[in-house]
mmCIF file of C-alpha atoms in Angstrom:
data_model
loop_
_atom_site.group_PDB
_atom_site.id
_atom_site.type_symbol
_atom_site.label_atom_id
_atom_site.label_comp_id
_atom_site.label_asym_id
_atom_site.label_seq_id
_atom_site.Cartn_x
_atom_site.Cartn_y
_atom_site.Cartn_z
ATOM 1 C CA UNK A 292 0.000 0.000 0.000
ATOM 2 C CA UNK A 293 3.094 2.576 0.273
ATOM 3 C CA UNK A 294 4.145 2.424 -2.963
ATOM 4 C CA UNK A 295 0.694 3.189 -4.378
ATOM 5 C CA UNK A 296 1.011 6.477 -2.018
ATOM 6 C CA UNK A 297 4.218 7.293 -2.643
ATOM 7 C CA UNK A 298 3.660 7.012 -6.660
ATOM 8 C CA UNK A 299 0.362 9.219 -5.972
ATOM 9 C CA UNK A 300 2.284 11.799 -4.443
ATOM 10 C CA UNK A 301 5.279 11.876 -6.968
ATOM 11 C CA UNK A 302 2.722 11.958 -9.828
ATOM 12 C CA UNK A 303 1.366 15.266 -8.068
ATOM 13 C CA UNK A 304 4.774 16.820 -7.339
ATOM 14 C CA UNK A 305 5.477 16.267 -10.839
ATOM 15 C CA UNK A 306 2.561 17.281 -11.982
ATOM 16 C CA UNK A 307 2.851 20.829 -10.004
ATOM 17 C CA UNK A 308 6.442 21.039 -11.397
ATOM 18 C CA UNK A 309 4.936 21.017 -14.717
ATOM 19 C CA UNK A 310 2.305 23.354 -14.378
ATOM 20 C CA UNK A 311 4.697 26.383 -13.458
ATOM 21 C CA UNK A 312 7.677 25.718 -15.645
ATOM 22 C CA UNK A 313 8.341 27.475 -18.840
ATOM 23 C CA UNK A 314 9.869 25.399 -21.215
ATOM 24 C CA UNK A 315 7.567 23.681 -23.006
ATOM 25 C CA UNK A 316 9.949 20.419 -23.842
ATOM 26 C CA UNK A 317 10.927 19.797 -19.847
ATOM 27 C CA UNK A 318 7.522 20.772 -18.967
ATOM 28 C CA UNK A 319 6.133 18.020 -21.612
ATOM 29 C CA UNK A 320 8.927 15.541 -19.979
ATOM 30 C CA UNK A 321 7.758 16.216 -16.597
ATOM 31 C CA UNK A 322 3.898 14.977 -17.745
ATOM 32 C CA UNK A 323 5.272 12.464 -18.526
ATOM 33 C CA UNK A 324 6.987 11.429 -15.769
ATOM 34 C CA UNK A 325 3.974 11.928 -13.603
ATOM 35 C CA UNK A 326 1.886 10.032 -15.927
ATOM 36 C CA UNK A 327 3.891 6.590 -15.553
ATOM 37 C CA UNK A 328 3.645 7.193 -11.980
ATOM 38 C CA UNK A 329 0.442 7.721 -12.341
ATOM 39 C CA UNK A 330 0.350 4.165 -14.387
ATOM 40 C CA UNK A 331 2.493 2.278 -11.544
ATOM 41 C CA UNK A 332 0.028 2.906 -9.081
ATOM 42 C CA UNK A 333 -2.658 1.577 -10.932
ATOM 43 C CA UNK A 334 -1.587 -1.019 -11.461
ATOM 44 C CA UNK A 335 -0.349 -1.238 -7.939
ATOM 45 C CA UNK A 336 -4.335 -0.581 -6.840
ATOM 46 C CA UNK A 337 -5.331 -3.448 -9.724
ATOM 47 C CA UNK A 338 -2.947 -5.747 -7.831
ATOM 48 C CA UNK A 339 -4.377 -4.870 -4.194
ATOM 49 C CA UNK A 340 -7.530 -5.197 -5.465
ATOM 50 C CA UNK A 341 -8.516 -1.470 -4.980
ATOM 51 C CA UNK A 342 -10.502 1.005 -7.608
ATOM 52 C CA UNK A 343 -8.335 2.712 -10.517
ATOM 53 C CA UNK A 344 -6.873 6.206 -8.513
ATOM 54 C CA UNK A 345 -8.497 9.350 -9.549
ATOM 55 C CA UNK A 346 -7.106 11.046 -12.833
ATOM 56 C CA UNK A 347 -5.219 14.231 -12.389
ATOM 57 C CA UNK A 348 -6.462 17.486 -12.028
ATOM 58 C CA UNK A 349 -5.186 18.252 -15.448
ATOM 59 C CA UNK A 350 -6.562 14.895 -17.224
ATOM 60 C CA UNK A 351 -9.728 16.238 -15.630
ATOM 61 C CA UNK A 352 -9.778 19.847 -16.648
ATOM 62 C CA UNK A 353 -8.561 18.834 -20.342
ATOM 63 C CA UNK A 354 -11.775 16.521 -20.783
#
């Protein structure tokens, strides 16, 4: 159960990295970034048998 946290809360620090830098290319990298974390901890919630985690704010506000 601590890695699913702990890739929760790296996906958001990336995330709010992202959403204040400039450069579009290391911001683009940084989405990225967040978004495998994002993918390791669901699959770490598949695995525990737990619900998918919540998309991020910006998957949200983008659909």
């Amino acid at each position: 159960m601590k890695l699913l946290v702990e890739y929760l809360e790296r996906a958001v620090q990336l995330e709010r990295l992202a959403a204040s830098e400039r450069d579009a290319g290391f911001k683009e990298q940084l989405l990225t970034q967040a978004q495998a974390y994002r993918k390791l901890a669901a699959k770490r919630a598949k695995d525990y048998g737990l619900p998918a985690p919540s998309p991020s704010e910006l998957a949200r506000a983008a659909n």
